[in-house]
Tab-separated table of C-alpha atoms and ligand atoms in Angstrom:
chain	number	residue	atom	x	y	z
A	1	UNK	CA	0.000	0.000	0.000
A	2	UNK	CA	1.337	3.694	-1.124
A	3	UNK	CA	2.429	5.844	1.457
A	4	UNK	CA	1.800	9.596	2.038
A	5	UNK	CA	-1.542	11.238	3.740
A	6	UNK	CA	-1.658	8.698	6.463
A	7	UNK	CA	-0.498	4.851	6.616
A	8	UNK	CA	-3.628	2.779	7.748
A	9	UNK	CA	-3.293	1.225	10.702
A	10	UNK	CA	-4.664	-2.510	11.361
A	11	UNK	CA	-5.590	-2.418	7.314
A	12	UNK	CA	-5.311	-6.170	7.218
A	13	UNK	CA	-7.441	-6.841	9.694
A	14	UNK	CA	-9.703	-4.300	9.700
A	15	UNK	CA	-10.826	-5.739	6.066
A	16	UNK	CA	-10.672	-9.418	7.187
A	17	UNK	CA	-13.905	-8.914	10.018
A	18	UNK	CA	-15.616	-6.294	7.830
A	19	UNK	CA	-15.782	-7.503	4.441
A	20	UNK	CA	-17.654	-11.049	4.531
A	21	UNK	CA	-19.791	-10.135	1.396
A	22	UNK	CA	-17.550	-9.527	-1.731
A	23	UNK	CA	-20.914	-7.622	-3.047
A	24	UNK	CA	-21.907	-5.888	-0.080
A	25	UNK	CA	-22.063	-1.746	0.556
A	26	UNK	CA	-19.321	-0.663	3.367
A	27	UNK	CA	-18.940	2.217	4.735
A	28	UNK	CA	-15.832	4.146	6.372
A	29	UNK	CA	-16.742	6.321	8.590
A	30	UNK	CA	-13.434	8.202	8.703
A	31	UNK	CA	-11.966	8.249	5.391
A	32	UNK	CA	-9.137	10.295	5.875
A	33	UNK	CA	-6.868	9.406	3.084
A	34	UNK	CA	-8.707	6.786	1.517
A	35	UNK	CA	-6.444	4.017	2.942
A	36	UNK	CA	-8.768	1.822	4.468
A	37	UNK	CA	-11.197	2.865	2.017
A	38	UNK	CA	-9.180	1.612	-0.481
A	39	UNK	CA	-8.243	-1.794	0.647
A	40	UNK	CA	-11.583	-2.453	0.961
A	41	UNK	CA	-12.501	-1.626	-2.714
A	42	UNK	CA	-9.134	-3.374	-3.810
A	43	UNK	CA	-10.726	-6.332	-2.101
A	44	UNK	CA	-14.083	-6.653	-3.097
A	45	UNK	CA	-16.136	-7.052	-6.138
A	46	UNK	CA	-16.464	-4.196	-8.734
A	47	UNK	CA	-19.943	-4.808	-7.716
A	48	UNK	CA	-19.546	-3.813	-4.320
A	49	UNK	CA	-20.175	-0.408	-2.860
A	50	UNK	CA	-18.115	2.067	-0.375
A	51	UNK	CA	-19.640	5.283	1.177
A	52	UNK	CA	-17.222	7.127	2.715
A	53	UNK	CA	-17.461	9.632	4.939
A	54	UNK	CA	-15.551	12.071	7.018
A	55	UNK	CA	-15.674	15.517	8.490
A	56	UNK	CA	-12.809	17.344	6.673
A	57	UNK	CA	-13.321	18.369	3.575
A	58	UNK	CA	-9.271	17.866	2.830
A	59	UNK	CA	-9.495	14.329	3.741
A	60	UNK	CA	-12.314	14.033	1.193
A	61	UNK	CA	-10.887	15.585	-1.600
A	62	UNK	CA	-7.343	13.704	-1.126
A	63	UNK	CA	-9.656	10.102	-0.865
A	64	UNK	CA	-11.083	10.881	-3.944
A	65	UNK	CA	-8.111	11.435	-5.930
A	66	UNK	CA	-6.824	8.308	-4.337
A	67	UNK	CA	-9.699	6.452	-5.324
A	68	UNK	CA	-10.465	7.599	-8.399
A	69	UNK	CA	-10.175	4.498	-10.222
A	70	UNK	CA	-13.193	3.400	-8.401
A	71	UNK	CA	-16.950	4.565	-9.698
A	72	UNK	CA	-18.521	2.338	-7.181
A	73	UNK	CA	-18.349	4.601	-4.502
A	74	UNK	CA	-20.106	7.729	-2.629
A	75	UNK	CA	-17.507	10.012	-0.482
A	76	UNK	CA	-19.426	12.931	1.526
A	77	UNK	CA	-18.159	14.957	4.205
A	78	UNK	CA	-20.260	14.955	7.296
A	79	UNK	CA	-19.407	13.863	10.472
A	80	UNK	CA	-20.216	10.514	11.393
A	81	UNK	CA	-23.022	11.006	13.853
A	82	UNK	CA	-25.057	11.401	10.292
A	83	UNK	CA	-23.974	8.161	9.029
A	84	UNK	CA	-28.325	7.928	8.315
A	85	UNK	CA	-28.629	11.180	6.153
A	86	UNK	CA	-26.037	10.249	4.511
A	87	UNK	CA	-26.697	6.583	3.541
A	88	UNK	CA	-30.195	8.194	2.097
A	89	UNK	CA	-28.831	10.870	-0.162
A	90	UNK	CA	-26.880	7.881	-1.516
A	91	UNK	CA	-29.810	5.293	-1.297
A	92	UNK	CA	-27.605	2.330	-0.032
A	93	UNK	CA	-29.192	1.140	3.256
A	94	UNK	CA	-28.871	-1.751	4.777
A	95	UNK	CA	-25.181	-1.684	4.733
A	96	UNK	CA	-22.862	-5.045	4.750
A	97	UNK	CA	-20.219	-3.713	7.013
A	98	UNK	CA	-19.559	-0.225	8.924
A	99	UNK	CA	-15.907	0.450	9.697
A	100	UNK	CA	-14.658	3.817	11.578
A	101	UNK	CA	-10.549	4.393	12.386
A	102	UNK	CA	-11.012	7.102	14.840
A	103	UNK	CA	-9.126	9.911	15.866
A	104	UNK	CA	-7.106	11.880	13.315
A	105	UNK	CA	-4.434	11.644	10.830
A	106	UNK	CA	-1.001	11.580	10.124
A	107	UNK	CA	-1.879	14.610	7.523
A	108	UNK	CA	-3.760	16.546	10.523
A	109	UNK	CA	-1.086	16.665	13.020
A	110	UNK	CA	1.744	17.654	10.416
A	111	UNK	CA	-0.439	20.414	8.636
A	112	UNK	CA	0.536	23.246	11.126
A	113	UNK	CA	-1.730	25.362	10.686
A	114	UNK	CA	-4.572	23.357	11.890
A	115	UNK	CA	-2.711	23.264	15.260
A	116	UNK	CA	-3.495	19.694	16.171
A	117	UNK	CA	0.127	19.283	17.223
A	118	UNK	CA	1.795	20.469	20.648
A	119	UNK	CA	5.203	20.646	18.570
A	120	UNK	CA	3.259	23.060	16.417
A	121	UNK	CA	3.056	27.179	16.562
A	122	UNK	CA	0.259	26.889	14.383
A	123	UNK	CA	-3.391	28.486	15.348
A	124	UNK	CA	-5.376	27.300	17.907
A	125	UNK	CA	-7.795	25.552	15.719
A	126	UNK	CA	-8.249	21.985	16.189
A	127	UNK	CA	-11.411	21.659	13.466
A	128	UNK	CA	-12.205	18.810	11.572
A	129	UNK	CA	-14.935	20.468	9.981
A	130	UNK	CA	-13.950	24.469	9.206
A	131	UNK	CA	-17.343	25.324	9.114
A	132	UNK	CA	-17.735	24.970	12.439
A	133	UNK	CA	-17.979	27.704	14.667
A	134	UNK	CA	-15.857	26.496	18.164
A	135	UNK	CA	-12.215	26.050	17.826
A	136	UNK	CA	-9.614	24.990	20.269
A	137	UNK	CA	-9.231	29.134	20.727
A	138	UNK	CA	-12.812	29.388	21.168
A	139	UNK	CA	-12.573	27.016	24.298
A	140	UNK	CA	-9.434	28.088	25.802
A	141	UNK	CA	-10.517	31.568	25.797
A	142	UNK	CA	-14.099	31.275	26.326
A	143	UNK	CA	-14.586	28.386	28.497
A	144	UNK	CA	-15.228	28.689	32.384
A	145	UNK	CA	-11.742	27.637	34.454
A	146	UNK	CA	-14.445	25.002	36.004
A	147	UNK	CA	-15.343	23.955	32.633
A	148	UNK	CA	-11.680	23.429	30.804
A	149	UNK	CA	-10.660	21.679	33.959
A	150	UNK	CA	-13.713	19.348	33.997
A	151	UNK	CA	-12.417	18.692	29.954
A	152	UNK	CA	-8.835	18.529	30.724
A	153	UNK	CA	-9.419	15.849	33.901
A	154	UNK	CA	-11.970	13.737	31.586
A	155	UNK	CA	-10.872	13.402	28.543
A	156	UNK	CA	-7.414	13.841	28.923
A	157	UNK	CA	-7.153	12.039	32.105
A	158	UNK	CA	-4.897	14.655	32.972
A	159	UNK	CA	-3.110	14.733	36.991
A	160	UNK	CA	-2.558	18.054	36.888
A	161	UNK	CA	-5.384	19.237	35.156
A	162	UNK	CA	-6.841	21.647	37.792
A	163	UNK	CA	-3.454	23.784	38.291
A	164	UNK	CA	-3.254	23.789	33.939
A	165	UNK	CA	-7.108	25.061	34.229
A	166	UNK	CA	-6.040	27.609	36.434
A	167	UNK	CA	-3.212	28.443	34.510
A	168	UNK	CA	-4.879	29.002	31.545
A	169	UNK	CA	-7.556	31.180	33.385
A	170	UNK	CA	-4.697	33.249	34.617
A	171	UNK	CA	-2.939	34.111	31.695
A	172	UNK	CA	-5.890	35.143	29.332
A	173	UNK	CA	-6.579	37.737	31.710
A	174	UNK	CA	-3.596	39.585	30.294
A	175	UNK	CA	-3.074	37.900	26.646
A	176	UNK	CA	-5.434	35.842	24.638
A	177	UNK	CA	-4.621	32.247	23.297
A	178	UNK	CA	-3.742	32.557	19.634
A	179	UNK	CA	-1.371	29.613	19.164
A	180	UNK	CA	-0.681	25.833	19.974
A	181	UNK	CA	2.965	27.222	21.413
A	182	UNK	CA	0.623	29.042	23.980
A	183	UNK	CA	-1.632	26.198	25.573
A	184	UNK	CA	2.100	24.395	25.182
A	185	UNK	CA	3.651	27.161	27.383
A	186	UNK	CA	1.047	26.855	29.839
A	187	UNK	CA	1.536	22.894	30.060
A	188	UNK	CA	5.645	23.481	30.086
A	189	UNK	CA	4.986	25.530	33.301
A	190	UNK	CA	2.603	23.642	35.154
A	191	UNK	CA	4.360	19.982	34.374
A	192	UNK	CA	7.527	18.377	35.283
A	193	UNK	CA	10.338	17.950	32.204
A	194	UNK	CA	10.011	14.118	33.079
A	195	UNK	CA	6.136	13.709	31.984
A	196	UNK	CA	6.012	16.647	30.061
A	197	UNK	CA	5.390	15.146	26.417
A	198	UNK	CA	2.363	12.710	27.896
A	199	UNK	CA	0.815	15.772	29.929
A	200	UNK	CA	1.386	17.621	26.206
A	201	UNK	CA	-0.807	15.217	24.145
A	202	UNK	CA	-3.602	14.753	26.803
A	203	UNK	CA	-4.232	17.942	27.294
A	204	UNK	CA	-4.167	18.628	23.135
A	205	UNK	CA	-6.316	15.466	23.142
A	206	UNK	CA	-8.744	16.545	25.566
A	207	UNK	CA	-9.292	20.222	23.917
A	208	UNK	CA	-9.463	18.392	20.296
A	209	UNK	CA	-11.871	15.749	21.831
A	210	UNK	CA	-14.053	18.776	23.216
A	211	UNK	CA	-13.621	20.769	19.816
A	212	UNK	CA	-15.008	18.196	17.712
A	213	UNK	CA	-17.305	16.709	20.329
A	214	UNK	CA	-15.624	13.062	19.260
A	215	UNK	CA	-17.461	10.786	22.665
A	216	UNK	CA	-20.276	11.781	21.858
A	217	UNK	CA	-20.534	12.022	18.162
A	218	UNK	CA	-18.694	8.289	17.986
A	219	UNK	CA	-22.003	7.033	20.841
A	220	UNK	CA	-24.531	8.779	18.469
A	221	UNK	CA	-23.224	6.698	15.517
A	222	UNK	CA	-22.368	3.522	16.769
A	223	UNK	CA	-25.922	2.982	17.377
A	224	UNK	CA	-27.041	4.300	14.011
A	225	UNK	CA	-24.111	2.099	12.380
A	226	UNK	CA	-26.050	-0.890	14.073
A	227	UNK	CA	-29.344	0.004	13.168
A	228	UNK	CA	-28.214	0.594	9.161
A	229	UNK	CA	-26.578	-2.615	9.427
A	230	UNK	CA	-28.673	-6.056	8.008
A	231	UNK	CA	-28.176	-9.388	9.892
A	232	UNK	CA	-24.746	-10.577	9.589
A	233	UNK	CA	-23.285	-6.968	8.722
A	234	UNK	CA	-19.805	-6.392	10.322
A	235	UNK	CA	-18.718	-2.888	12.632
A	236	UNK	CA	-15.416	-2.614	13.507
A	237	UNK	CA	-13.732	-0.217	15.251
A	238	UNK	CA	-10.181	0.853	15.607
A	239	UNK	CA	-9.805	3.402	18.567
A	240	UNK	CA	-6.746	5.231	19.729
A	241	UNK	CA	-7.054	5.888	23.690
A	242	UNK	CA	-8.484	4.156	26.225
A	243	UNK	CA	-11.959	7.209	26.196
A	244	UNK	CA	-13.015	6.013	23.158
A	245	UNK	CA	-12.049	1.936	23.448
A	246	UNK	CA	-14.227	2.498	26.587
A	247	UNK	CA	-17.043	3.361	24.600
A	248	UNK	CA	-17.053	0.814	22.070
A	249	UNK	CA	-16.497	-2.362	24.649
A	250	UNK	CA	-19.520	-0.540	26.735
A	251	UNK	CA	-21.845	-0.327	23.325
A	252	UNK	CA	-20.979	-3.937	22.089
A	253	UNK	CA	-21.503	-5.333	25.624
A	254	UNK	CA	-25.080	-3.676	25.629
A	255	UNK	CA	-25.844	-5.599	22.665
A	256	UNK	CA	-24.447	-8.055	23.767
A	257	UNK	CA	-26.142	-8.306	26.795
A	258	UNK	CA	-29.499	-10.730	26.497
A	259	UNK	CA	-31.848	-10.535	29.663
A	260	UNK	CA	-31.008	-7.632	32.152
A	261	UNK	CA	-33.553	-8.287	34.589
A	262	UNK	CA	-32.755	-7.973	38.181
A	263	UNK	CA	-31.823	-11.418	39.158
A	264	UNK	CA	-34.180	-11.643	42.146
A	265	UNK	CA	-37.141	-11.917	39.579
A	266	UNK	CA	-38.368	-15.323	38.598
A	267	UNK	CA	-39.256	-14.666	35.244
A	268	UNK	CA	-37.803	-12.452	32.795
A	269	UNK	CA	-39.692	-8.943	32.341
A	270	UNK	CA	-37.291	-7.086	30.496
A	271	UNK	CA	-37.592	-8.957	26.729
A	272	UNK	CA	-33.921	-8.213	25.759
A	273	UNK	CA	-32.496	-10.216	23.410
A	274	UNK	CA	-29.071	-10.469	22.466
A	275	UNK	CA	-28.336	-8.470	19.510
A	276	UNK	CA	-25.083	-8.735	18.198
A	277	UNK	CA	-21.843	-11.227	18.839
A	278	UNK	CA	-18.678	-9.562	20.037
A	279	UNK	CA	-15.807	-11.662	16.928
A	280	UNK	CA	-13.037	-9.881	19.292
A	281	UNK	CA	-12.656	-10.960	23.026
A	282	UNK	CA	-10.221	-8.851	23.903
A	283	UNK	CA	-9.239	-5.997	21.586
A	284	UNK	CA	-6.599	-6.775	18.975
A	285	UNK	CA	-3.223	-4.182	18.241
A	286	UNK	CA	-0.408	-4.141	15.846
A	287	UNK	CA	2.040	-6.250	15.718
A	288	UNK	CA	5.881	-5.624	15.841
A	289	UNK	CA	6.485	-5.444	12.341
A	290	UNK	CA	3.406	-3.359	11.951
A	291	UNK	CA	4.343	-1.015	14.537
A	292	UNK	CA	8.113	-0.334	13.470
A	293	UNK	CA	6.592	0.264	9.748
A	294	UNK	CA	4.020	3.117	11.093
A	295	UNK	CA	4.911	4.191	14.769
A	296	UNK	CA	1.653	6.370	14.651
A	297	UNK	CA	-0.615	2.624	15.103
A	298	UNK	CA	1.497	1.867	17.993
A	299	UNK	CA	-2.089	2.757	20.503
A	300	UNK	CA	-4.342	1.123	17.846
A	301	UNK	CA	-6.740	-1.176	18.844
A	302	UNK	CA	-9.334	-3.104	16.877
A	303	UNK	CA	-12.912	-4.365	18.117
A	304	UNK	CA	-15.417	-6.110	15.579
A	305	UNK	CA	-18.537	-6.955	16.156
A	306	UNK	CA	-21.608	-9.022	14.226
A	307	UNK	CA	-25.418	-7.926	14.027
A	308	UNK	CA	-27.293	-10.826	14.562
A	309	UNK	CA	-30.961	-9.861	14.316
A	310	UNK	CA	-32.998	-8.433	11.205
A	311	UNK	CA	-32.501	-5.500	10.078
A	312	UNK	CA	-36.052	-3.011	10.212
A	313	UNK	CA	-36.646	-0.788	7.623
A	314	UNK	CA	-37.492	2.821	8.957
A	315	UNK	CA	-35.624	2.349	12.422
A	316	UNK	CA	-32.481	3.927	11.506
B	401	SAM	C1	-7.193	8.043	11.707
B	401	SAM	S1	-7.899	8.997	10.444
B	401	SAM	C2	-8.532	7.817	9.317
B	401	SAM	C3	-7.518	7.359	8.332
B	401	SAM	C4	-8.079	6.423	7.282
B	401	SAM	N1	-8.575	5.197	7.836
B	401	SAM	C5	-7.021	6.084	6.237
B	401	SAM	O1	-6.745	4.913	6.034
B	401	SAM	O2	-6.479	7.020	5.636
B	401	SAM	C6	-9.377	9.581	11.169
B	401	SAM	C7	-10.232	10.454	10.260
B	401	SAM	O3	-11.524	10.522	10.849
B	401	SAM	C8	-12.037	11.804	10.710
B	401	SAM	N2	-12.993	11.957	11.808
B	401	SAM	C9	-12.753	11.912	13.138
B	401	SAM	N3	-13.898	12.048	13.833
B	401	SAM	C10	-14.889	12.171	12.909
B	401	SAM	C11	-16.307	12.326	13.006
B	401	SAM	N4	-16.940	12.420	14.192
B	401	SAM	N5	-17.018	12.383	11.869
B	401	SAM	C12	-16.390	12.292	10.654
B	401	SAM	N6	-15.051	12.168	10.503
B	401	SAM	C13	-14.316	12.096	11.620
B	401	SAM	C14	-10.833	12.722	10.782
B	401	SAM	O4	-11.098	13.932	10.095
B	401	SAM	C15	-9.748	11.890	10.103
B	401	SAM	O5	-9.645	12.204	8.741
């Protein structure tokens, strides 16, 4: 597979749970640069289908490029929580397989001016989608102390986040936050040298995770993935930090899950039925050869799941 944009991570995999229909319609959630995307297309049938889907508009217009040897496909930029809108405006639904690669890419954090990086002096932007109004400037400076340390402790299960939230209140009362040097000044003087590149990227995470609202956008579509999917379709995730894993074990074990009943009652009230079969017991990363080829999949980890009931029209 060509290099460049961003090196897939878990490619091989990935396609082996998802694509179990060499005719079926897939869809990649996060396109990015078409890697993923690509392998699957390169692995199915020319009558086969990919929608692909992702929130920046660059990724899109790179993908296509890349996969412009393909006509059996539908890119769109959206974010994913509207996985249903748009599987209508392209009138392929039920769907064979739903695959997202979360997070961002290798092509985000190097493009400095979109200030994803904490190596960066680009602006404090943080967008996937630049139509969007809140950027990472928009929080630091307009966010409650209470508020950025709240985001700072939970999604970037920061230790020190409640002297960095204080810090950051402090100093905007004389400057404003412009650049991704500044929030990385305020980290420099609030952490140890010996932590200080960890501290760095959680706190970045945290204000990109809270930027792009990721948790909950990636809840939201999970459940829509399942719902689009027909019996037997595939979803498989690949998630980069623990937040995010978390939410993906927790929505796969509530299919999972058949009668939840309290187990004092002698007959089941509840009706729930199991709904979909976990393929991955425990989540599966890169191996070594994998992760000295791309460093950047070295956190990867890869859950698939299997729907196992029928698909109803008009509940997505
Ligand atoms: C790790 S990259 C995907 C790389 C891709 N699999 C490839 O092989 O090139 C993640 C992509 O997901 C996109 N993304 C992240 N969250 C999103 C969301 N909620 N909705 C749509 N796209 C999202 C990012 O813009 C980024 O391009």
């Amino acid at each position: 597979m060509e290099k460049g944009f961003h090196q897939p991570a878990l490619a091989k995999l990935a396609i082996e749970y998802l694509v179990h229909n060499q005719e079926g319609v897939y869809v990649d959630c996060t396109l990015g640069g078409g890697g993923h995307g690509y392998a699957i297309l390169e692995r199915t049938s020319p009558r086969a289908f990919l929608i692909g889907i992702d929130a920046d508009p660059e990724a899109i217009e790179y993908a296509a490029q890349r996969l412009s040897r393909f006509s059996n496909k539908y890119l769109q930029q959206a974010f994913f929580d509207q996985l249903e809108v748009v599987l209508h405006e392209a009138g392929k639904h039920p769907v064979d397989g739903v695959l997202y690669d979360l997070g961002i890419s290798s092509f985000q954090v190097d493009e400095e001016r979109r200030g994803f990086s904490y190596q960066s002096e680009g602006p404090l932007d943080m967008r996937f989608d630049p139509r969007q109004k809140v950027t990472a400037a928009v929080v630091l400076n307009g966010y409650s102390q209470e508020d950025l340390g709240r985001i700072i402790r939970e999604f970037g299960e920061e230790r020190h986040w409640r002297a960095i939230a204080r810090e950051i209140s402090r100093r905007r009362e004389t400057a404003e936050f412009r650049t991704a040097g500044d929030l990385a000044a305020v980290v420099r003087s609030v952490v140890g040298e010996r932590f200080l590149n960890k501290s760095l990227a959680r706190v970045f995470q945290a204000i990109r995770i809270e930027v792009n609202r990721e948790l909950e956008r990636l809840r939201a579509s999970l459940e829509a993935a399942f719902q689009v999917l027909k019996q037997g379709g595939r979803l498989v995730v690949i998630s980069y930090h623990s937040l995010e894993d978390r939410i993906v074990k927790e929505f796969f074990r509530e299919k999972y899950q058949s009668c939840v009943c309290p187990p004092e009652l002698p007959a089941c009230v509840c009706n729930k039925v199991r709904e979909l079969e976990i393929l991955t017991r425990r989540p599966l990363s890169p191996d070594e050869e994998e992760i000295r080829a791309n460093p950047r999949a070295r956190s990867a980890k890869l859950r698939a799941a299997e729907k196992i009931v029928p698909y109803r029209e008009g509940q997505e």
